Amino acid sequence: MIARRDLAGLIGAGAVAATALSLASSSASAQSASQNTFDRILATKKLRLGAVAAGAPWFMKDQATGKWAGQFYDIGSALAADMDVQLELVETTWGNAILDLQADKIDIMFGLNPTPKRAMAIDFSGTVYDSALVVIARPGFEPKTWAELNDPKVKISVDVGSAHDQVAGRLCPKAQIVRFKSIDEATLALRSGRVDAQCIFWMGGVRAVKRDTGLGKVVVPQPLFGSTSNAGFRRESDKTWRDFVSIWITYSRGLGIVREAVVASLAKVDLSLDDIPPGVTF
């Protein structure tokens, strides 16, 4: 900041121009800060979607070509097309997605299961689809209920910060919850015998076992724990962006866009509707 006594000593057009430039920059920053996410997306023609590289069937990235696929990529692409904007994929993890939303690194994150803890930090859309939590149980271990899993002798792997982590901790507080950086690492812990089960939503669990039958068996513990898959947003006073996406989701579910994206993503990992565990719907 320029003190009054120094301002009087500034001479020449250069100082005046610098002051004017500073004021213009401050004004532009203030205007940008006050612009809601919806208006900014339309103005920049860019929609930033959080994506998890190792997140099949939700997200899939071809490391050789850099091309993305997966149900949330397809859903995000359809959303961007309807808004006539460009989709930009920003890599994140399930555990870091909320922090990236809060830090304004991404505009939306599909595949977030709403929990009270998460709802204290971000906003959520309406339901994209229903989901169910399952476990992959090691060979020889076939728990039928969450109560059987809630045992100090039972080790359960999860990917840290995910809904798997939060829900397993809530449903099985007595069990040993072993946390890993990614879903793949949590699965590897099961494969190597370091844990008895992996807590995961059914799509990921069914895919993992079909790829590697040696992991064990997908079990749907009772009572069935149902959750929903939603989109998450950075919390802001103007709810236009959140409300628009919620309306778009309802519209797209009615047209079958969401279901088509899910079925197509399952096919990409050699799954079909026949592979859905009994009692699970989406």
Short mmCIF file of C-alpha atoms in Angstrom, two decimals:
data_model
loop_
_atom_site.label_atom_id
_atom_site.label_comp_id
_atom_site.label_asym_id
_atom_site.label_seq_id
_atom_site.Cartn_x
_atom_site.Cartn_y
_atom_site.Cartn_z
CA MET A 1 0.00 0.00 0.00
CA ILE A 2 1.28 3.51 -0.87
CA ALA A 3 1.42 5.94 2.05
CA ARG A 4 0.06 9.47 1.53
CA ARG A 5 3.46 11.07 2.01
CA ASP A 6 4.92 8.80 -0.70
CA LEU A 7 2.01 9.30 -3.09
CA ALA A 8 2.67 13.02 -3.21
CA GLY A 9 6.24 12.32 -4.31
CA LEU A 10 5.35 10.09 -7.22
CA ILE A 11 6.04 11.88 -10.48
CA GLY A 12 5.36 10.89 -14.08
CA ALA A 13 2.86 8.99 -16.13
CA GLY A 14 4.47 5.65 -15.21
CA ALA A 15 3.38 5.90 -11.58
CA VAL A 16 -0.14 6.92 -12.57
CA ALA A 17 -0.37 4.01 -15.03
CA ALA A 18 0.88 1.54 -12.41
CA THR A 19 -1.73 2.75 -9.92
CA ALA A 20 -4.49 2.47 -12.52
CA LEU A 21 -3.36 -1.05 -13.44
CA SER A 22 -3.40 -2.09 -9.79
CA LEU A 23 -6.93 -0.75 -9.34
CA ALA A 24 -8.12 -2.51 -12.48
CA SER A 25 -6.56 -5.79 -11.32
CA SER A 26 -8.22 -5.50 -7.89
CA SER A 27 -11.56 -4.80 -9.54
CA ALA A 28 -11.20 -7.82 -11.84
CA SER A 29 -10.29 -10.06 -8.91
CA ALA A 30 -13.30 -8.90 -6.93
CA GLN A 31 -15.58 -9.50 -9.90
CA SER A 32 -14.14 -13.00 -10.42
CA ALA A 33 -14.57 -13.84 -6.73
CA SER A 34 -18.22 -12.78 -6.81
CA GLN A 35 -19.04 -14.78 -9.95
CA ASN A 36 -20.82 -18.04 -9.20
CA THR A 37 -19.57 -21.33 -10.60
CA PHE A 38 -22.43 -21.72 -13.08
CA ASP A 39 -21.81 -18.31 -14.66
CA ARG A 40 -18.05 -18.86 -14.74
CA ILE A 41 -18.44 -22.20 -16.55
CA LEU A 42 -20.62 -20.57 -19.20
CA ALA A 43 -18.25 -17.61 -19.50
CA THR A 44 -15.06 -19.69 -19.81
CA LYS A 45 -16.74 -22.50 -21.77
CA LYS A 46 -14.90 -24.97 -19.54
CA LEU A 47 -16.26 -27.53 -17.06
CA ARG A 48 -13.65 -29.06 -14.72
CA LEU A 49 -14.57 -32.60 -13.72
CA GLY A 50 -12.63 -34.49 -11.05
CA ALA A 51 -11.53 -37.93 -12.29
CA VAL A 52 -9.84 -40.93 -10.65
CA ALA A 53 -7.42 -42.71 -13.00
CA ALA A 54 -7.58 -46.05 -11.16
CA GLY A 55 -11.33 -45.97 -10.65
CA ALA A 56 -12.89 -48.47 -13.08
CA PRO A 57 -15.73 -48.78 -13.89
CA TRP A 58 -16.45 -45.26 -12.67
CA PHE A 59 -13.41 -43.73 -14.38
CA MET A 60 -10.86 -45.38 -16.65
CA LYS A 61 -7.73 -43.80 -18.12
CA ASP A 62 -5.66 -45.39 -20.86
CA GLN A 63 -2.12 -44.68 -19.70
CA ALA A 64 -0.75 -45.12 -23.23
CA THR A 65 -3.10 -42.69 -24.98
CA GLY A 66 -4.31 -40.55 -22.09
CA LYS A 67 -7.92 -41.14 -23.16
CA TRP A 68 -10.63 -41.40 -20.52
CA ALA A 69 -13.69 -43.63 -20.30
CA GLY A 70 -16.08 -44.85 -17.60
CA GLN A 71 -19.58 -44.05 -16.50
CA PHE A 72 -18.83 -40.70 -14.87
CA TYR A 73 -16.74 -39.63 -17.81
CA ASP A 74 -19.71 -40.39 -20.08
CA ILE A 75 -22.14 -38.64 -17.75
CA GLY A 76 -19.83 -35.63 -17.40
CA SER A 77 -19.42 -35.49 -21.18
CA ALA A 78 -23.19 -35.48 -21.66
CA LEU A 79 -23.54 -32.68 -19.10
CA ALA A 80 -20.86 -30.59 -20.83
CA ALA A 81 -22.45 -31.19 -24.24
CA ASP A 82 -25.85 -30.00 -23.00
CA MET A 83 -24.19 -26.87 -21.61
CA ASP A 84 -22.21 -26.36 -24.84
CA VAL A 85 -18.92 -26.20 -22.93
CA GLN A 86 -15.64 -28.13 -23.04
CA LEU A 87 -15.06 -30.91 -20.51
CA GLU A 88 -11.70 -30.78 -18.74
CA LEU A 89 -10.61 -33.80 -16.67
CA VAL A 90 -8.64 -33.01 -13.51
CA GLU A 91 -7.05 -36.02 -11.84
CA THR A 92 -7.83 -36.52 -8.17
CA THR A 93 -8.58 -39.38 -5.75
CA TRP A 94 -11.74 -40.30 -3.92
CA GLY A 95 -10.05 -39.21 -0.70
CA ASN A 96 -8.90 -35.82 -2.06
CA ALA A 97 -11.93 -34.92 -4.14
CA ILE A 98 -13.64 -32.88 -1.43
CA LEU A 99 -10.46 -30.91 -0.75
CA ASP A 100 -10.10 -30.25 -4.49
CA LEU A 101 -13.67 -28.97 -4.63
CA GLN A 102 -13.05 -26.66 -1.70
CA ALA A 103 -9.78 -25.43 -3.24
CA ASP A 104 -11.61 -24.58 -6.51
CA LYS A 105 -9.51 -27.06 -8.51
CA ILE A 106 -12.62 -28.78 -9.86
CA ASP A 107 -16.22 -27.71 -10.44
CA ILE A 108 -17.92 -31.06 -9.88
CA MET A 109 -17.16 -34.57 -8.70
CA PHE A 110 -19.46 -37.44 -9.59
CA GLY A 111 -19.47 -40.66 -7.57
CA LEU A 112 -19.53 -39.13 -4.09
CA ASN A 113 -21.75 -40.86 -1.57
CA PRO A 114 -23.30 -38.28 0.76
CA THR A 115 -22.53 -38.68 4.44
CA PRO A 116 -23.24 -36.21 7.27
CA LYS A 117 -19.52 -35.50 7.60
CA ARG A 118 -19.15 -34.74 3.90
CA ALA A 119 -22.33 -32.65 3.90
CA MET A 120 -20.71 -30.36 6.45
CA ALA A 121 -18.02 -29.52 3.89
CA ILE A 122 -19.66 -29.53 0.45
CA ASP A 123 -23.04 -29.52 -1.30
CA PHE A 124 -24.58 -32.51 -3.07
CA SER A 125 -26.83 -32.97 -6.07
CA GLY A 126 -29.85 -35.20 -6.19
CA THR A 127 -29.33 -38.94 -6.62
CA VAL A 128 -27.52 -40.09 -9.75
CA TYR A 129 -28.27 -43.72 -8.92
CA ASP A 130 -28.68 -46.03 -5.94
CA SER A 131 -25.76 -48.14 -4.79
CA ALA A 132 -25.00 -50.79 -2.21
CA LEU A 133 -21.97 -51.48 -0.07
CA VAL A 134 -20.50 -55.00 -0.16
CA VAL A 135 -17.33 -56.73 0.93
CA ILE A 136 -14.95 -58.98 -0.91
CA ALA A 137 -14.29 -61.73 1.63
CA ARG A 138 -11.13 -63.85 1.43
CA PRO A 139 -11.51 -67.56 0.57
CA GLY A 140 -12.89 -69.45 3.53
CA PHE A 141 -14.37 -66.35 5.16
CA GLU A 142 -18.06 -65.88 4.41
CA PRO A 143 -19.65 -63.35 6.75
CA LYS A 144 -23.38 -62.98 6.28
CA THR A 145 -23.97 -59.88 8.42
CA TRP A 146 -22.25 -56.64 9.36
CA ALA A 147 -22.35 -57.91 12.94
CA GLU A 148 -20.03 -60.78 11.96
CA LEU A 149 -17.62 -58.30 10.41
CA ASN A 150 -17.74 -56.10 13.49
CA ASP A 151 -15.18 -58.20 15.33
CA PRO A 152 -11.75 -57.16 16.71
CA LYS A 153 -10.22 -60.19 14.99
CA VAL A 154 -11.45 -59.11 11.54
CA LYS A 155 -9.26 -56.89 9.36
CA ILE A 156 -11.02 -54.82 6.68
CA SER A 157 -9.17 -52.87 3.99
CA VAL A 158 -10.48 -49.57 2.62
CA ASP A 159 -9.17 -46.69 0.53
CA VAL A 160 -8.59 -43.81 2.91
CA GLY A 161 -11.07 -40.95 2.97
CA SER A 162 -13.58 -42.74 0.76
CA ALA A 163 -17.19 -43.59 1.55
CA HIS A 164 -15.95 -47.17 2.02
CA ASP A 165 -13.70 -45.88 4.79
CA GLN A 166 -16.38 -43.81 6.53
CA VAL A 167 -19.12 -46.41 6.31
CA ALA A 168 -16.94 -49.36 7.35
CA GLY A 169 -15.76 -47.37 10.34
CA ARG A 170 -19.34 -46.65 11.30
CA LEU A 171 -20.78 -50.14 10.73
CA CYS A 172 -17.77 -52.07 12.08
CA PRO A 173 -16.22 -49.94 14.85
CA LYS A 174 -14.76 -52.98 16.60
CA ALA A 175 -13.04 -54.37 13.50
CA GLN A 176 -9.51 -53.44 12.44
CA ILE A 177 -9.92 -50.94 9.61
CA VAL A 178 -6.73 -50.95 7.52
CA ARG A 179 -6.49 -47.86 5.31
CA PHE A 180 -4.70 -47.60 1.96
CA LYS A 181 -4.13 -44.79 -0.52
CA SER A 182 -6.21 -46.32 -3.32
CA ILE A 183 -8.83 -48.99 -4.01
CA ASP A 184 -6.23 -51.05 -5.88
CA GLU A 185 -3.90 -51.07 -2.87
CA ALA A 186 -6.78 -52.13 -0.61
CA THR A 187 -7.50 -54.99 -3.02
CA LEU A 188 -3.84 -56.01 -3.11
CA ALA A 189 -3.88 -56.24 0.70
CA LEU A 190 -6.75 -58.70 0.43
CA ARG A 191 -5.01 -60.69 -2.30
CA SER A 192 -1.84 -61.00 -0.22
CA GLY A 193 -3.72 -62.15 2.86
CA ARG A 194 -3.02 -59.09 4.98
CA VAL A 195 -6.75 -58.50 5.56
CA ASP A 196 -9.88 -60.65 5.73
CA ALA A 197 -12.14 -58.48 3.60
CA GLN A 198 -12.28 -55.32 1.53
CA CYS A 199 -15.17 -52.90 1.92
CA ILE A 200 -16.25 -51.54 -1.46
CA PHE A 201 -19.33 -50.60 -3.46
CA TRP A 202 -20.74 -53.42 -5.53
CA MET A 203 -19.53 -52.32 -8.97
CA GLY A 204 -15.91 -52.25 -7.90
CA GLY A 205 -16.24 -55.45 -5.89
CA VAL A 206 -17.83 -57.49 -8.66
CA ARG A 207 -15.26 -56.25 -11.18
CA ALA A 208 -12.32 -57.12 -8.91
CA VAL A 209 -13.50 -60.69 -8.25
CA LYS A 210 -14.32 -61.35 -11.89
CA ARG A 211 -10.78 -60.28 -12.83
CA ASP A 212 -9.20 -62.31 -10.03
CA THR A 213 -11.29 -65.14 -8.58
CA GLY A 214 -8.52 -65.82 -6.08
CA LEU A 215 -9.53 -62.71 -4.16
CA GLY A 216 -12.51 -64.50 -2.66
CA LYS A 217 -16.22 -63.85 -2.91
CA VAL A 218 -18.47 -60.80 -3.10
CA VAL A 219 -20.72 -60.81 -0.06
CA VAL A 220 -23.71 -58.52 0.50
CA PRO A 221 -23.77 -58.26 4.30
CA GLN A 222 -27.17 -57.96 5.94
CA PRO A 223 -28.92 -55.79 6.64
CA LEU A 224 -28.33 -54.35 3.18
CA PHE A 225 -26.62 -51.00 3.46
CA GLY A 226 -27.92 -48.83 0.66
CA SER A 227 -26.41 -45.51 -0.28
CA THR A 228 -26.71 -43.18 -3.23
CA SER A 229 -24.17 -41.96 -5.73
CA ASN A 230 -24.30 -38.19 -6.12
CA ALA A 231 -22.37 -35.27 -7.51
CA GLY A 232 -20.48 -32.99 -5.13
CA PHE A 233 -19.94 -29.24 -5.40
CA ARG A 234 -17.94 -26.54 -3.67
CA ARG A 235 -20.22 -24.79 -1.20
CA GLU A 236 -21.15 -21.27 -2.27
CA SER A 237 -24.00 -18.94 -1.39
CA ASP A 238 -25.40 -19.01 -4.92
CA LYS A 239 -26.87 -22.49 -5.49
CA THR A 240 -27.50 -22.09 -9.23
CA TRP A 241 -24.82 -24.62 -10.25
CA ARG A 242 -25.92 -27.27 -7.77
CA ASP A 243 -29.60 -26.82 -8.64
CA PHE A 244 -28.97 -26.91 -12.37
CA VAL A 245 -27.02 -30.18 -12.15
CA SER A 246 -29.73 -31.74 -9.95
CA ILE A 247 -32.36 -30.86 -12.57
CA TRP A 248 -30.09 -32.17 -15.33
CA ILE A 249 -29.59 -35.46 -13.49
CA THR A 250 -33.34 -35.98 -13.07
CA TYR A 251 -33.81 -35.22 -16.76
CA SER A 252 -31.00 -37.56 -17.79
CA ARG A 253 -32.21 -40.40 -15.61
CA GLY A 254 -35.62 -40.10 -17.23
CA LEU A 255 -34.07 -40.32 -20.70
CA GLY A 256 -31.98 -43.33 -19.73
CA ILE A 257 -28.65 -41.50 -20.17
CA VAL A 258 -27.40 -42.45 -16.71
CA ARG A 259 -28.37 -46.11 -17.03
CA GLU A 260 -26.78 -46.35 -20.48
CA ALA A 261 -23.54 -44.90 -19.10
CA VAL A 262 -23.49 -47.41 -16.23
CA VAL A 263 -24.23 -50.42 -18.46
CA ALA A 264 -21.61 -49.31 -21.00
CA SER A 265 -18.99 -48.91 -18.26
CA LEU A 266 -19.72 -52.39 -16.92
CA ALA A 267 -19.26 -53.84 -20.40
CA LYS A 268 -15.83 -52.19 -20.65
CA VAL A 269 -14.70 -54.25 -17.65
CA ASP A 270 -16.41 -57.45 -18.86
CA LEU A 271 -19.42 -57.18 -16.59
CA SER A 272 -23.12 -57.37 -17.38
CA LEU A 273 -26.36 -56.90 -15.50
CA ASP A 274 -26.30 -60.64 -14.76
CA ASP A 275 -23.23 -60.06 -12.57
CA ILE A 276 -25.13 -57.82 -10.16
CA PRO A 277 -25.34 -59.53 -6.73
CA PRO A 278 -28.84 -60.65 -5.65
CA GLY A 279 -30.77 -57.92 -3.87
CA VAL A 280 -28.68 -55.09 -5.34
CA THR A 281 -30.27 -52.52 -7.64
CA PHE A 282 -29.12 -49.31 -9.29
#
